[in-house]
Amino acid sequence: MTDEKWQAIIGNNSVYDGEFYYAVITTGIFCRPSCKSKPPKPENTTLFNTADQAISAGYRPCKRCRPRGLRVPDEEWIASVTDYIDRSISNRSLTLKVLADISHGSPYHLHRTFKRVTGLTPVEYIRQRRIGKAKELLLSTELSVAEAGACAGLPNASYFITLFKKITGLTPAEYRRLSGMNESEGLHDDK
């Protein structure tokens, strides 16, 4: 990447629109140079001569700058956000603002669209995924309850236990114990 193109990206210079497109490796999204989204890190940026090249390389068009001049369908946009959440579930800083920044939308529009498409708010979805991850860790590892919560993105043990019980009806320790008993009963039934 030349310094001129990098300056066009960080300066949101519309003069370069149509001359090249940039894709952000970490988000899987490509933009026009004039996109008003948060500037990417240079090491996470790839350039393309055309929008079709970016699409062929597996990148999705930005919802904010619409590099193809077309609106990205809401379902596709939200699928990219849920994919990012699923890959980053242990990241403690998954906020609506962060999700809006990586998906090139406004927090308000993302929240409203996410709820309409999935039936859940982004926060509810994140909580469900984190509790799912914690359940998996409680059953498949010897991690303490606090460690399982932290690995699932919920480092405050008290909050983790409260949220876990609210969602599952059991404390993490009860869940581990009862699930372990059910597995051993299942083993005895097979004999």
mmCIF file of C-alpha atoms in Angstrom:
data_model
loop_
_atom_site.group_PDB
_atom_site.id
_atom_site.type_symbol
_atom_site.label_atom_id
_atom_site.label_comp_id
_atom_site.label_asym_id
_atom_site.label_seq_id
_atom_site.Cartn_x
_atom_site.Cartn_y
_atom_site.Cartn_z
ATOM 1 C CA MET A 1 0.000 0.000 0.000
ATOM 2 C CA THR A 2 1.332 3.396 -0.903
ATOM 3 C CA ASP A 3 1.386 6.281 1.538
ATOM 4 C CA GLU A 4 -0.943 8.159 -0.807
ATOM 5 C CA LYS A 5 -3.600 5.424 -0.606
ATOM 6 C CA TRP A 6 -3.215 5.095 3.156
ATOM 7 C CA GLN A 7 -3.701 8.859 3.534
ATOM 8 C CA ALA A 8 -6.820 8.601 1.340
ATOM 9 C CA ILE A 9 -8.225 5.912 3.670
ATOM 10 C CA ILE A 10 -7.538 7.681 6.957
ATOM 11 C CA GLY A 11 -8.616 11.032 5.466
ATOM 12 C CA ASN A 12 -11.870 9.593 4.020
ATOM 13 C CA ASN A 13 -10.921 11.101 0.662
ATOM 14 C CA SER A 14 -13.773 10.681 -1.817
ATOM 15 C CA VAL A 15 -11.484 11.639 -4.747
ATOM 16 C CA TYR A 16 -10.170 8.044 -4.625
ATOM 17 C CA ASP A 17 -13.614 6.369 -4.633
ATOM 18 C CA GLY A 18 -13.763 3.957 -7.548
ATOM 19 C CA GLU A 19 -9.971 3.950 -7.970
ATOM 20 C CA PHE A 20 -9.476 1.328 -5.273
ATOM 21 C CA TYR A 21 -11.236 -0.379 -2.362
ATOM 22 C CA TYR A 22 -9.810 -1.424 0.958
ATOM 23 C CA ALA A 23 -10.745 -4.507 2.934
ATOM 24 C CA VAL A 24 -10.270 -5.042 6.644
ATOM 25 C CA ILE A 25 -8.979 -8.558 7.295
ATOM 26 C CA THR A 26 -10.236 -8.691 10.904
ATOM 27 C CA THR A 27 -13.843 -7.777 10.053
ATOM 28 C CA GLY A 28 -14.186 -9.315 6.581
ATOM 29 C CA ILE A 29 -15.647 -6.054 5.226
ATOM 30 C CA PHE A 30 -14.504 -3.864 2.330
ATOM 31 C CA CYS A 31 -15.039 -0.125 1.895
ATOM 32 C CA ARG A 32 -14.560 2.884 -0.333
ATOM 33 C CA PRO A 33 -11.652 5.168 0.628
ATOM 34 C CA SER A 34 -14.233 7.792 1.708
ATOM 35 C CA CYS A 35 -15.873 5.513 4.295
ATOM 36 C CA LYS A 36 -16.443 7.313 7.602
ATOM 37 C CA SER A 37 -15.893 4.150 9.645
ATOM 38 C CA LYS A 38 -13.109 3.931 12.186
ATOM 39 C CA PRO A 39 -9.798 3.645 10.283
ATOM 40 C CA PRO A 40 -8.328 0.139 10.289
ATOM 41 C CA LYS A 41 -4.798 -0.723 11.276
ATOM 42 C CA PRO A 42 -2.520 -0.733 8.212
ATOM 43 C CA GLU A 43 -1.446 -4.327 8.882
ATOM 44 C CA ASN A 44 -5.115 -5.429 8.760
ATOM 45 C CA THR A 45 -5.797 -3.724 5.442
ATOM 46 C CA THR A 46 -5.779 -5.181 1.940
ATOM 47 C CA LEU A 47 -6.372 -3.222 -1.272
ATOM 48 C CA PHE A 48 -8.392 -4.186 -4.333
ATOM 49 C CA ASN A 49 -8.838 -2.473 -7.694
ATOM 50 C CA THR A 50 -12.532 -3.374 -7.937
ATOM 51 C CA ALA A 51 -15.403 -4.259 -5.615
ATOM 52 C CA ASP A 52 -15.811 -7.574 -7.470
ATOM 53 C CA GLN A 53 -12.219 -8.525 -6.577
ATOM 54 C CA ALA A 54 -12.943 -7.868 -2.894
ATOM 55 C CA ILE A 55 -16.112 -9.967 -3.076
ATOM 56 C CA SER A 56 -14.247 -12.769 -4.865
ATOM 57 C CA ALA A 57 -11.704 -12.719 -2.038
ATOM 58 C CA GLY A 58 -14.529 -13.312 0.452
ATOM 59 C CA TYR A 59 -15.137 -9.782 1.772
ATOM 60 C CA ARG A 60 -18.597 -8.308 2.357
ATOM 61 C CA PRO A 61 -19.540 -4.762 1.314
ATOM 62 C CA CYS A 62 -19.661 -2.163 4.075
ATOM 63 C CA LYS A 63 -23.123 -1.294 5.304
ATOM 64 C CA ARG A 64 -22.118 2.329 5.889
ATOM 65 C CA CYS A 65 -20.387 3.369 2.626
ATOM 66 C CA ARG A 66 -22.019 0.804 0.294
ATOM 67 C CA PRO A 67 -19.018 0.300 -1.987
ATOM 68 C CA ARG A 68 -21.116 -1.441 -4.626
ATOM 69 C CA GLY A 69 -23.838 1.183 -4.443
ATOM 70 C CA LEU A 70 -26.197 -1.465 -3.109
ATOM 71 C CA ARG A 71 -27.613 -1.967 0.352
ATOM 72 C CA VAL A 72 -26.415 -5.111 2.142
ATOM 73 C CA PRO A 73 -29.434 -7.232 3.140
ATOM 74 C CA ASP A 74 -30.117 -6.985 6.884
ATOM 75 C CA GLU A 75 -29.938 -10.757 7.357
ATOM 76 C CA GLU A 76 -26.473 -10.870 5.777
ATOM 77 C CA TRP A 77 -25.320 -7.908 7.871
ATOM 78 C CA ILE A 78 -26.544 -9.457 11.123
ATOM 79 C CA ALA A 79 -25.050 -12.837 10.151
ATOM 80 C CA SER A 80 -21.660 -11.129 9.880
ATOM 81 C CA VAL A 81 -22.160 -9.552 13.320
ATOM 82 C CA THR A 82 -23.193 -12.839 14.968
ATOM 83 C CA ASP A 83 -20.229 -14.546 13.299
ATOM 84 C CA TYR A 84 -17.927 -11.923 14.794
ATOM 85 C CA ILE A 85 -19.536 -12.375 18.232
ATOM 86 C CA ASP A 86 -19.183 -16.156 18.026
ATOM 87 C CA ARG A 87 -15.482 -15.860 17.120
ATOM 88 C CA SER A 88 -14.856 -13.263 19.849
ATOM 89 C CA ILE A 89 -17.087 -14.518 22.672
ATOM 90 C CA SER A 90 -14.249 -14.524 25.228
ATOM 91 C CA ASN A 91 -13.479 -10.878 24.460
ATOM 92 C CA ARG A 92 -14.720 -8.875 27.443
ATOM 93 C CA SER A 93 -15.150 -5.695 25.424
ATOM 94 C CA LEU A 94 -17.979 -6.867 23.163
ATOM 95 C CA THR A 95 -20.187 -3.784 23.358
ATOM 96 C CA LEU A 96 -22.825 -2.414 21.040
ATOM 97 C CA LYS A 97 -20.439 0.384 20.040
ATOM 98 C CA VAL A 98 -17.654 -2.087 19.226
ATOM 99 C CA LEU A 99 -20.053 -4.237 17.198
ATOM 100 C CA ALA A 100 -21.356 -1.163 15.340
ATOM 101 C CA ASP A 101 -17.788 -0.060 14.578
ATOM 102 C CA ILE A 102 -16.666 -3.434 13.219
ATOM 103 C CA SER A 103 -19.846 -3.830 11.173
ATOM 104 C CA HIS A 104 -19.819 -0.236 9.896
ATOM 105 C CA GLY A 105 -23.232 0.770 11.204
ATOM 106 C CA SER A 106 -24.651 2.954 13.937
ATOM 107 C CA PRO A 107 -25.290 1.425 17.379
ATOM 108 C CA TYR A 108 -28.983 2.364 17.223
ATOM 109 C CA HIS A 109 -29.542 0.846 13.770
ATOM 110 C CA LEU A 110 -27.561 -2.274 14.665
ATOM 111 C CA HIS A 111 -29.556 -2.809 17.880
ATOM 112 C CA ARG A 112 -32.906 -2.365 16.136
ATOM 113 C CA THR A 113 -31.982 -4.533 13.128
ATOM 114 C CA PHE A 114 -30.339 -7.248 15.255
ATOM 115 C CA LYS A 115 -33.485 -7.565 17.391
ATOM 116 C CA ARG A 116 -35.750 -7.688 14.338
ATOM 117 C CA VAL A 117 -33.645 -10.352 12.570
ATOM 118 C CA THR A 118 -32.715 -12.590 15.539
ATOM 119 C CA GLY A 119 -35.473 -11.888 18.076
ATOM 120 C CA LEU A 120 -32.771 -10.956 20.617
ATOM 121 C CA THR A 121 -30.863 -7.801 21.399
ATOM 122 C CA PRO A 122 -27.099 -7.998 20.822
ATOM 123 C CA VAL A 123 -26.562 -8.078 24.613
ATOM 124 C CA GLU A 124 -29.027 -10.960 25.043
ATOM 125 C CA TYR A 125 -27.324 -12.865 22.217
ATOM 126 C CA ILE A 126 -23.871 -12.303 23.751
ATOM 127 C CA ARG A 127 -25.103 -13.449 27.179
ATOM 128 C CA GLN A 128 -26.626 -16.622 25.727
ATOM 129 C CA ARG A 129 -23.451 -17.433 23.794
ATOM 130 C CA ARG A 130 -21.264 -16.794 26.862
ATOM 131 C CA ILE A 131 -23.422 -19.020 29.062
ATOM 132 C CA GLY A 132 -23.303 -21.688 26.340
ATOM 133 C CA LYS A 133 -19.506 -21.444 26.274
ATOM 134 C CA ALA A 134 -19.383 -21.623 30.092
ATOM 135 C CA LYS A 135 -21.605 -24.737 30.094
ATOM 136 C CA GLU A 136 -19.266 -26.363 27.597
ATOM 137 C CA LEU A 137 -16.216 -25.481 29.732
ATOM 138 C CA LEU A 138 -17.853 -26.663 32.956
ATOM 139 C CA LEU A 139 -18.480 -30.089 31.436
ATOM 140 C CA SER A 140 -15.314 -30.536 29.397
ATOM 141 C CA THR A 141 -12.622 -29.086 31.676
ATOM 142 C CA GLU A 142 -11.520 -29.039 35.283
ATOM 143 C CA LEU A 143 -11.590 -25.233 35.384
ATOM 144 C CA SER A 144 -13.054 -23.676 38.519
ATOM 145 C CA VAL A 145 -16.414 -21.958 38.186
ATOM 146 C CA ALA A 146 -14.710 -18.535 38.220
ATOM 147 C CA GLU A 147 -12.156 -19.626 35.602
ATOM 148 C CA ALA A 148 -14.888 -21.028 33.326
ATOM 149 C CA GLY A 149 -16.770 -17.739 33.606
ATOM 150 C CA ALA A 150 -13.652 -15.714 32.837
ATOM 151 C CA CYS A 151 -12.841 -17.886 29.797
ATOM 152 C CA ALA A 152 -16.382 -17.322 28.550
ATOM 153 C CA GLY A 153 -15.964 -13.540 28.798
ATOM 154 C CA LEU A 154 -17.570 -13.094 32.228
ATOM 155 C CA PRO A 155 -14.654 -12.338 34.584
ATOM 156 C CA ASN A 156 -16.768 -11.172 37.548
ATOM 157 C CA ALA A 157 -17.494 -14.489 39.315
ATOM 158 C CA SER A 158 -20.485 -13.175 41.265
ATOM 159 C CA TYR A 159 -22.109 -11.726 38.144
ATOM 160 C CA PHE A 160 -21.323 -14.912 36.193
ATOM 161 C CA ILE A 161 -22.989 -17.152 38.807
ATOM 162 C CA THR A 162 -26.043 -14.869 39.016
ATOM 163 C CA LEU A 163 -26.421 -14.694 35.219
ATOM 164 C CA PHE A 164 -25.844 -18.441 34.830
ATOM 165 C CA LYS A 165 -28.563 -19.214 37.383
ATOM 166 C CA LYS A 166 -30.943 -16.696 35.811
ATOM 167 C CA ILE A 167 -30.560 -18.306 32.371
ATOM 168 C CA THR A 168 -30.277 -22.011 33.299
ATOM 169 C CA GLY A 169 -32.084 -22.202 36.641
ATOM 170 C CA LEU A 170 -28.961 -23.725 38.215
ATOM 171 C CA THR A 171 -25.718 -22.400 39.621
ATOM 172 C CA PRO A 172 -22.641 -23.387 37.595
ATOM 173 C CA ALA A 173 -21.617 -25.866 40.335
ATOM 174 C CA GLU A 174 -25.087 -27.461 40.344
ATOM 175 C CA TYR A 175 -25.048 -27.628 36.551
ATOM 176 C CA ARG A 176 -21.650 -29.364 36.553
ATOM 177 C CA ARG A 177 -22.693 -31.820 39.274
ATOM 178 C CA LEU A 178 -26.112 -32.674 37.776
ATOM 179 C CA SER A 179 -24.771 -32.965 34.220
ATOM 180 C CA GLY A 180 -21.984 -35.228 35.472
ATOM 181 C CA MET A 181 -24.559 -37.416 37.260
ATOM 182 C CA ASN A 182 -26.694 -37.629 34.125
ATOM 183 C CA GLU A 183 -23.690 -38.712 32.074
ATOM 184 C CA SER A 184 -22.741 -41.430 34.567
ATOM 185 C CA GLU A 185 -26.349 -42.644 34.700
ATOM 186 C CA GLY A 186 -26.339 -42.811 30.908
ATOM 187 C CA LEU A 187 -23.178 -44.931 31.027
ATOM 188 C CA HIS A 188 -24.792 -47.370 33.465
ATOM 189 C CA ASP A 189 -27.885 -47.667 31.258
ATOM 190 C CA ASP A 190 -25.759 -48.828 28.335
ATOM 191 C CA LYS A 191 -24.223 -51.721 30.276
#
